[in-house]
mmCIF file of C-alpha atoms in Angstrom:
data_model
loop_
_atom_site.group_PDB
_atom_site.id
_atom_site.type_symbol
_atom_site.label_atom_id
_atom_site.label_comp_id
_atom_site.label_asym_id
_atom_site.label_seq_id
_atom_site.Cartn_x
_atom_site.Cartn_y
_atom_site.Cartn_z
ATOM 1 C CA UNK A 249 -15.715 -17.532 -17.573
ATOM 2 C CA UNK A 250 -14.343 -20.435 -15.856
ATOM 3 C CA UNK A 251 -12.030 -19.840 -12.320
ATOM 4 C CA UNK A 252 -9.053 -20.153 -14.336
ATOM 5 C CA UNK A 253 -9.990 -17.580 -17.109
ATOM 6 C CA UNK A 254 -11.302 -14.946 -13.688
ATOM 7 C CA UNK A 255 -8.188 -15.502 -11.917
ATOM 8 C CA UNK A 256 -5.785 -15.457 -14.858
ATOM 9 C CA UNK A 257 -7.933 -11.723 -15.668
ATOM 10 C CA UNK A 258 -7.919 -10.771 -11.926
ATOM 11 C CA UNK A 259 -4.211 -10.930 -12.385
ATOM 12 C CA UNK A 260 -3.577 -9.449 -15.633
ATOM 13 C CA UNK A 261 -5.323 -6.324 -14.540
ATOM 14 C CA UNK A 262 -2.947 -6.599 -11.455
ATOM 15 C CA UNK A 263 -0.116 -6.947 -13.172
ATOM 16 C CA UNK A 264 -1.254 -3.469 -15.236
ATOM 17 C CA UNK A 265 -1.948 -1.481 -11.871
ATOM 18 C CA UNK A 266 -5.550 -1.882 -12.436
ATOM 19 C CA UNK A 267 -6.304 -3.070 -8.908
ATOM 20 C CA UNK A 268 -9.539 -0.813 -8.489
ATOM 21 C CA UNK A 269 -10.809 -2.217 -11.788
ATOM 22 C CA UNK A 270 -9.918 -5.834 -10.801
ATOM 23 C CA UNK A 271 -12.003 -5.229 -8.222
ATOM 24 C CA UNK A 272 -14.645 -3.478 -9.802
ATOM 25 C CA UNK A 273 -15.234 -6.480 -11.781
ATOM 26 C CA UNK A 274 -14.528 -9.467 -9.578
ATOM 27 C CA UNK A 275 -15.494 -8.573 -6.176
ATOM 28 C CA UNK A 276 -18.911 -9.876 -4.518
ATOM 29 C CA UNK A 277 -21.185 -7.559 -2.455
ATOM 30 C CA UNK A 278 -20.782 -10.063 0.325
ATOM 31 C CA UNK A 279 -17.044 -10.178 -0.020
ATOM 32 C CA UNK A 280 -14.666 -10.255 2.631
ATOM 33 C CA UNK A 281 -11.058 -9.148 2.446
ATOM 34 C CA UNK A 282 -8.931 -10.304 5.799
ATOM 35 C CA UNK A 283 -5.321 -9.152 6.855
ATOM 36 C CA UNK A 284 -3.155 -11.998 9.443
ATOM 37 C CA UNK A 285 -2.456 -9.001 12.086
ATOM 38 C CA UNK A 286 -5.882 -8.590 14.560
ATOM 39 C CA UNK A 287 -7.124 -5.124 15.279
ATOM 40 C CA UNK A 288 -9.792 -2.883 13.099
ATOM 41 C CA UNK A 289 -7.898 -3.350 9.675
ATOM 42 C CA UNK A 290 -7.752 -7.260 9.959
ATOM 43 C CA UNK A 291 -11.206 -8.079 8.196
ATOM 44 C CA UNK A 292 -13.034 -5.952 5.907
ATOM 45 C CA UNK A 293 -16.641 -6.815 5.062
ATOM 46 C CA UNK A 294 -19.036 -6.353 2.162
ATOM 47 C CA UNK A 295 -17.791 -4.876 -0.801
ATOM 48 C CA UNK A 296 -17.958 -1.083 0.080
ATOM 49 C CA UNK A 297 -15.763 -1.373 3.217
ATOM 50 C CA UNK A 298 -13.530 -3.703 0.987
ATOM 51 C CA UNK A 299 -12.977 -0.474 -1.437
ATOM 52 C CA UNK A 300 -12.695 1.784 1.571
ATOM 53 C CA UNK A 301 -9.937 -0.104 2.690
ATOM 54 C CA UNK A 302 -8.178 -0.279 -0.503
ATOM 55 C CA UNK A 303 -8.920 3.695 -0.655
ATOM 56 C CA UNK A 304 -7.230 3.983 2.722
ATOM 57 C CA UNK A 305 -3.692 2.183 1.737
ATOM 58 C CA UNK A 306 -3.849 4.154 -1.062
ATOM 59 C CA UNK A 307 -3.947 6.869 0.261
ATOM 60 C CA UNK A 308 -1.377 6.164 3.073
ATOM 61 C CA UNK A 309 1.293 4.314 1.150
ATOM 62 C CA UNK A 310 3.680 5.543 -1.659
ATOM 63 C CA UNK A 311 4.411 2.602 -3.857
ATOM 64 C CA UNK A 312 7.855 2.879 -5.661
ATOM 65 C CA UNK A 313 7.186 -1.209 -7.110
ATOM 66 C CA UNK A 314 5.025 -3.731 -7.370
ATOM 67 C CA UNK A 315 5.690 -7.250 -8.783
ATOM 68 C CA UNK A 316 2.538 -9.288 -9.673
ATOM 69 C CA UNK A 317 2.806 -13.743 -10.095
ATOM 70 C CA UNK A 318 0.410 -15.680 -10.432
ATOM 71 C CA UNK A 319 -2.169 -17.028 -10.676
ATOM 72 C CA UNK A 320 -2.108 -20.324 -9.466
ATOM 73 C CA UNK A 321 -5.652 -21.961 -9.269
ATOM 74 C CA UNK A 322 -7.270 -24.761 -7.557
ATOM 75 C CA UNK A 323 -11.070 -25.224 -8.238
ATOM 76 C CA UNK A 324 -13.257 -22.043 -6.696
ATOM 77 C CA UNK A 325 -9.698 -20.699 -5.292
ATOM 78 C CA UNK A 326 -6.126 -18.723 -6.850
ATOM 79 C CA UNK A 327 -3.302 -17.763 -5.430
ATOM 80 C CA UNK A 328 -1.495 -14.054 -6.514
ATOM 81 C CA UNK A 329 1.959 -13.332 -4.914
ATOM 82 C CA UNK A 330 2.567 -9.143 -4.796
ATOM 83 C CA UNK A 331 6.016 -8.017 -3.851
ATOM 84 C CA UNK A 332 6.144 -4.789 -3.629
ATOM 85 C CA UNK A 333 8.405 -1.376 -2.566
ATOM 86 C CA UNK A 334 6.693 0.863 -0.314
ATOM 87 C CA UNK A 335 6.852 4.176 2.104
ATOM 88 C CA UNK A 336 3.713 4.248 4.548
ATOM 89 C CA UNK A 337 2.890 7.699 5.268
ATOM 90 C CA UNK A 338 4.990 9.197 7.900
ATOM 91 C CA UNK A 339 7.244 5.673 8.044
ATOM 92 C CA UNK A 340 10.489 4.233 6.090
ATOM 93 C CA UNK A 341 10.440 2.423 2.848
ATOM 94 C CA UNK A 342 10.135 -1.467 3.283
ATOM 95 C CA UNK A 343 9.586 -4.356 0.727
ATOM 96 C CA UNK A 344 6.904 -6.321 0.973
ATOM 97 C CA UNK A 345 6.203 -10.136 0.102
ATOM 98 C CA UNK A 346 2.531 -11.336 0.109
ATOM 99 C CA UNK A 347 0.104 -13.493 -1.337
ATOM 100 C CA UNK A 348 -3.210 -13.536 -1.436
ATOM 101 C CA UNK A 349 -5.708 -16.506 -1.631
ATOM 102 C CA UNK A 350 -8.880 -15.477 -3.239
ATOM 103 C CA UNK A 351 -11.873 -17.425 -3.161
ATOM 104 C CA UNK A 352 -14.588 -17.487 -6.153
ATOM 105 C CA UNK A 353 -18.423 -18.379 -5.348
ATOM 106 C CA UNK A 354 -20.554 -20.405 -7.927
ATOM 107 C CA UNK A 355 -20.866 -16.735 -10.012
ATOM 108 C CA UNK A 356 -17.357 -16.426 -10.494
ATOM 109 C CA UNK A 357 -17.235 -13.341 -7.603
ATOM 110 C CA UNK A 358 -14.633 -12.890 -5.204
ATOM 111 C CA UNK A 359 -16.394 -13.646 -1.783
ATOM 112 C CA UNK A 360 -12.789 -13.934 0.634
ATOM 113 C CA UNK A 361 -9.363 -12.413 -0.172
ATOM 114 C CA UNK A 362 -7.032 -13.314 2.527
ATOM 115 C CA UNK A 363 -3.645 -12.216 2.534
ATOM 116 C CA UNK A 364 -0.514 -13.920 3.836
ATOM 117 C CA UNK A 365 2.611 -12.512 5.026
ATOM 118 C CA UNK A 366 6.414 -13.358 4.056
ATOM 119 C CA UNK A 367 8.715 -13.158 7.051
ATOM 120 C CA UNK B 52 5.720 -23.923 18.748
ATOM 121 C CA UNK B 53 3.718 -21.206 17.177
ATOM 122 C CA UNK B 54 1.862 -21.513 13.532
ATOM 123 C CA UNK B 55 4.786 -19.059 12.381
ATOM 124 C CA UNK B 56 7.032 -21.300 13.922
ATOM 125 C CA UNK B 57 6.013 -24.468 12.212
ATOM 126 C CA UNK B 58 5.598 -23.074 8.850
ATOM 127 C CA UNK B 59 9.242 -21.522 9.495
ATOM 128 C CA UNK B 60 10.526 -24.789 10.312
ATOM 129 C CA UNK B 61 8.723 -26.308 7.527
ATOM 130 C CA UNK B 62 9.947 -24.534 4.907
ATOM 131 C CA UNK B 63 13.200 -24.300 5.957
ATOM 132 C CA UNK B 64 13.408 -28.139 5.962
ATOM 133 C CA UNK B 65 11.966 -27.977 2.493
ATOM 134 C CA UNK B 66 14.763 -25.713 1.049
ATOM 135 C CA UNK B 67 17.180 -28.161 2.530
ATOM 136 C CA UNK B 68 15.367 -30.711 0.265
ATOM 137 C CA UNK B 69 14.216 -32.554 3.325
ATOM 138 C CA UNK B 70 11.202 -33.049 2.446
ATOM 139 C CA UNK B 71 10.433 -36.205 3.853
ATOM 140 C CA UNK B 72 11.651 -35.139 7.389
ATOM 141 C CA UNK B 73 9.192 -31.900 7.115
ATOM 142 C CA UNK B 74 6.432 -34.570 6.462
ATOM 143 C CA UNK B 75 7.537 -37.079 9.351
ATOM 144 C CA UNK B 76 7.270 -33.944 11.652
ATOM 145 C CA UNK B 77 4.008 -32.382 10.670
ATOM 146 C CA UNK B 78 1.854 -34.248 9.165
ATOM 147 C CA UNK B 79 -1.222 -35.381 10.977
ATOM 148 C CA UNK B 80 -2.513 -39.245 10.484
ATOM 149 C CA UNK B 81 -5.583 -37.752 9.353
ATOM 150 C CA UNK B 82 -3.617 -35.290 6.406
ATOM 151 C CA UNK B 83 -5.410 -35.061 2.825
ATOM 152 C CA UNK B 84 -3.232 -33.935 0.166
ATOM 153 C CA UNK B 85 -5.093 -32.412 -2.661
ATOM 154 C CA UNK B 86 -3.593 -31.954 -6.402
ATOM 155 C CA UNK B 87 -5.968 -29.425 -9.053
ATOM 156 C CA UNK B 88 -6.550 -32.121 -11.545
ATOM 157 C CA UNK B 89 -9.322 -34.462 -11.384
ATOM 158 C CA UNK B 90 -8.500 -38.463 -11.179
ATOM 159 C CA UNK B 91 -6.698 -41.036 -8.723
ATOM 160 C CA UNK B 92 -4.074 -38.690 -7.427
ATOM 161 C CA UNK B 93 -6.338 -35.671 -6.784
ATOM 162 C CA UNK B 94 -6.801 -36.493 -3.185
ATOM 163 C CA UNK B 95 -4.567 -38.562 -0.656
ATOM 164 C CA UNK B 96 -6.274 -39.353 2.708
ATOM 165 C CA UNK B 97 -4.495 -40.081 5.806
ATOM 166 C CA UNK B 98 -0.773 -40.207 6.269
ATOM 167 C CA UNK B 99 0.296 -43.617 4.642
ATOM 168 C CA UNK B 100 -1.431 -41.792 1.559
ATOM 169 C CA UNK B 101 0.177 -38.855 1.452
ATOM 170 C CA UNK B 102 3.320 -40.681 2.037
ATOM 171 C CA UNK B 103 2.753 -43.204 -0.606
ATOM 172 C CA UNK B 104 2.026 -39.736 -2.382
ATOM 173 C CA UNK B 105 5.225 -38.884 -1.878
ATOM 174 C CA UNK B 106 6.916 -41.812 -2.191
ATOM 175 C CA UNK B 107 5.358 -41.854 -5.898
ATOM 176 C CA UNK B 108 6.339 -38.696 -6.625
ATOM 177 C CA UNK B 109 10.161 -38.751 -6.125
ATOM 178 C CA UNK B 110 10.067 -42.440 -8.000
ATOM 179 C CA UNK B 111 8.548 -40.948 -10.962
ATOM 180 C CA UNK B 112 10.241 -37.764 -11.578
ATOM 181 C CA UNK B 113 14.113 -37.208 -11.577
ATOM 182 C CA UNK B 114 14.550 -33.858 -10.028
ATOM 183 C CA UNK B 115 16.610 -31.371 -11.549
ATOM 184 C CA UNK B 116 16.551 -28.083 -9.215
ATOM 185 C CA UNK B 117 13.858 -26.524 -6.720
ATOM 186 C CA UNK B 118 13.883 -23.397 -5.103
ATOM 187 C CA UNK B 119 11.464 -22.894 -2.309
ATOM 188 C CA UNK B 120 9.807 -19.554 -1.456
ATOM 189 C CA UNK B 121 8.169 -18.563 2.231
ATOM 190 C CA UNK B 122 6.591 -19.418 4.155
ATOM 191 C CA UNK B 123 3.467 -16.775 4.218
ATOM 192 C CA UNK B 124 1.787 -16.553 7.151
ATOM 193 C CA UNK B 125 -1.905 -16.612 8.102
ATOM 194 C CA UNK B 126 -3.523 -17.810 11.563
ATOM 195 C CA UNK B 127 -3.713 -21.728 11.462
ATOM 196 C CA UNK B 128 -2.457 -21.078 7.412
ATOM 197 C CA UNK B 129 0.985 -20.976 5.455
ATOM 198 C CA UNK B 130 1.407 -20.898 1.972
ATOM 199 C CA UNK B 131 5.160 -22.124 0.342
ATOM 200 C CA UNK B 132 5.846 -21.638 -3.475
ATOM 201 C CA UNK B 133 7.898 -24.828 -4.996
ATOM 202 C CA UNK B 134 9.845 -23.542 -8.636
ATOM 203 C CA UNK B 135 10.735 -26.812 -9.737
ATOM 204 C CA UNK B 136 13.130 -28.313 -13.031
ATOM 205 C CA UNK B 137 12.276 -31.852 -13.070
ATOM 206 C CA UNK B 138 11.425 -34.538 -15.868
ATOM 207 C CA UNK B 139 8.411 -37.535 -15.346
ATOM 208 C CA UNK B 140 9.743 -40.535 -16.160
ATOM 209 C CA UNK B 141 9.409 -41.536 -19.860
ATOM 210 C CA UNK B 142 8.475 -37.713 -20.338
ATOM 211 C CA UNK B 143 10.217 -34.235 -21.250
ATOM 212 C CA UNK B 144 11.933 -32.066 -19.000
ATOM 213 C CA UNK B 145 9.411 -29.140 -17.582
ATOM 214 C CA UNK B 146 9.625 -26.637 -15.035
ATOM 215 C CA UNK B 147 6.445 -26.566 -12.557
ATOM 216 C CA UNK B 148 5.513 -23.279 -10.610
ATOM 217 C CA UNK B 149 2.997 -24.136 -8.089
ATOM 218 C CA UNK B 150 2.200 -22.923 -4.482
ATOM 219 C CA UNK B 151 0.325 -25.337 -1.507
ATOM 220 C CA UNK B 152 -1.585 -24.071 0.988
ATOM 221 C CA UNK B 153 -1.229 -25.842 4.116
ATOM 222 C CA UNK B 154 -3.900 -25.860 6.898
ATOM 223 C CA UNK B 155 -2.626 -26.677 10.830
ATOM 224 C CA UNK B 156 -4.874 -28.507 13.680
ATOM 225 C CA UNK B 157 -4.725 -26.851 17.094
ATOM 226 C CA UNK B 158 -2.085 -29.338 17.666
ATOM 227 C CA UNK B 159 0.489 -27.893 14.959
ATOM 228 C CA UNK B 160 0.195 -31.173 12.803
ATOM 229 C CA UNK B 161 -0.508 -30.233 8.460
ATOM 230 C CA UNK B 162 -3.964 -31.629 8.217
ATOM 231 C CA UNK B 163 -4.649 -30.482 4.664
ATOM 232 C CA UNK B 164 -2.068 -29.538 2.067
ATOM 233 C CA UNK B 165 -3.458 -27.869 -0.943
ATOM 234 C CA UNK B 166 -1.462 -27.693 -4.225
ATOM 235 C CA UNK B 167 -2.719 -24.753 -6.673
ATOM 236 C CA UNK B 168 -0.498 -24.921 -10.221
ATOM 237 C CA UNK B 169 1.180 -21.764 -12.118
ATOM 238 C CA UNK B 170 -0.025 -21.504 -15.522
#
């Protein structure tokens, strides 16, 4: 599969709900998954704490919506956008608007996810 | 002014259609512009390229609407979605979804804008 076939299935399985199994097939051992706000949740490295994280928001967010675009690709990277409708744990609902920018190495594995953050 | 800022600023100039004004504020003289496809117009070095990129551009296509998204906001990073209506010249009317990626120098000056296209 070329970048353009991975991202375009990345997404589709996105756009189903199927994040775990989007990542189950795309993610790299080595990969690294990176949020803009600092602390202990900004970067995630190597594939298991990349899971645990996804476990955790899981886990600690309701989600009423999610709207999946994308991709759009350029070479070894794709862009997804994910708006979304969600109640942290404990907190009010809020929308969120992100995109990610995910970065294929020369296997066609995600090595970086790094997500961006609508104002 | 903050990364946040700029990219605020930006985009906002963007949605105004002032696109030329963003670009005469931000870009740095060393700037590469870089399009998905292969060929002649894939990469624009320096800021009388990306200009003449530009310039290029808005001769060539007659625009009909575009709506502007963002920005998204990552460290030195911001990422703006362009919807676009517009028809090349001596060509059919299409509507282009893409997203660029733009890259700031400790400065605050655009020193790489990447395009990545919708499919």
């Amino acid at each position: 599969m070329n970048p353009q076939e991975i991202a375009a299935d990345f997404t589709a399985l996105c756009k189903q709900g199927q994040f775990e199994e989007a990542g189950r097939r795309y993610w790299s051992d080595d990969a690294v998954s990176c949020e803009p706000m600092g602390g202990d949740m900004s970067e995630a490295k190597g594939r298991k704490a990349v899971e645990a994280k996804g476990e955790w928001w899981y886990a600690n967010h309701e989600i009423h919506s999610v709207k999946v675009e994308g991709p759009y690709v350029h070479g070894q990277q794709f862009v997804v956008r994910f708006t979304m409708e969600v109640t942290p744990k404990g907190g009010e609902r809020l929308a969120m608007d992100e995109v990610g920018v995910y970065t294929l190495d020369a296997t066609g594995k995600i090595t970086e996810e790094r997500f961006f953050y609508g104002s």
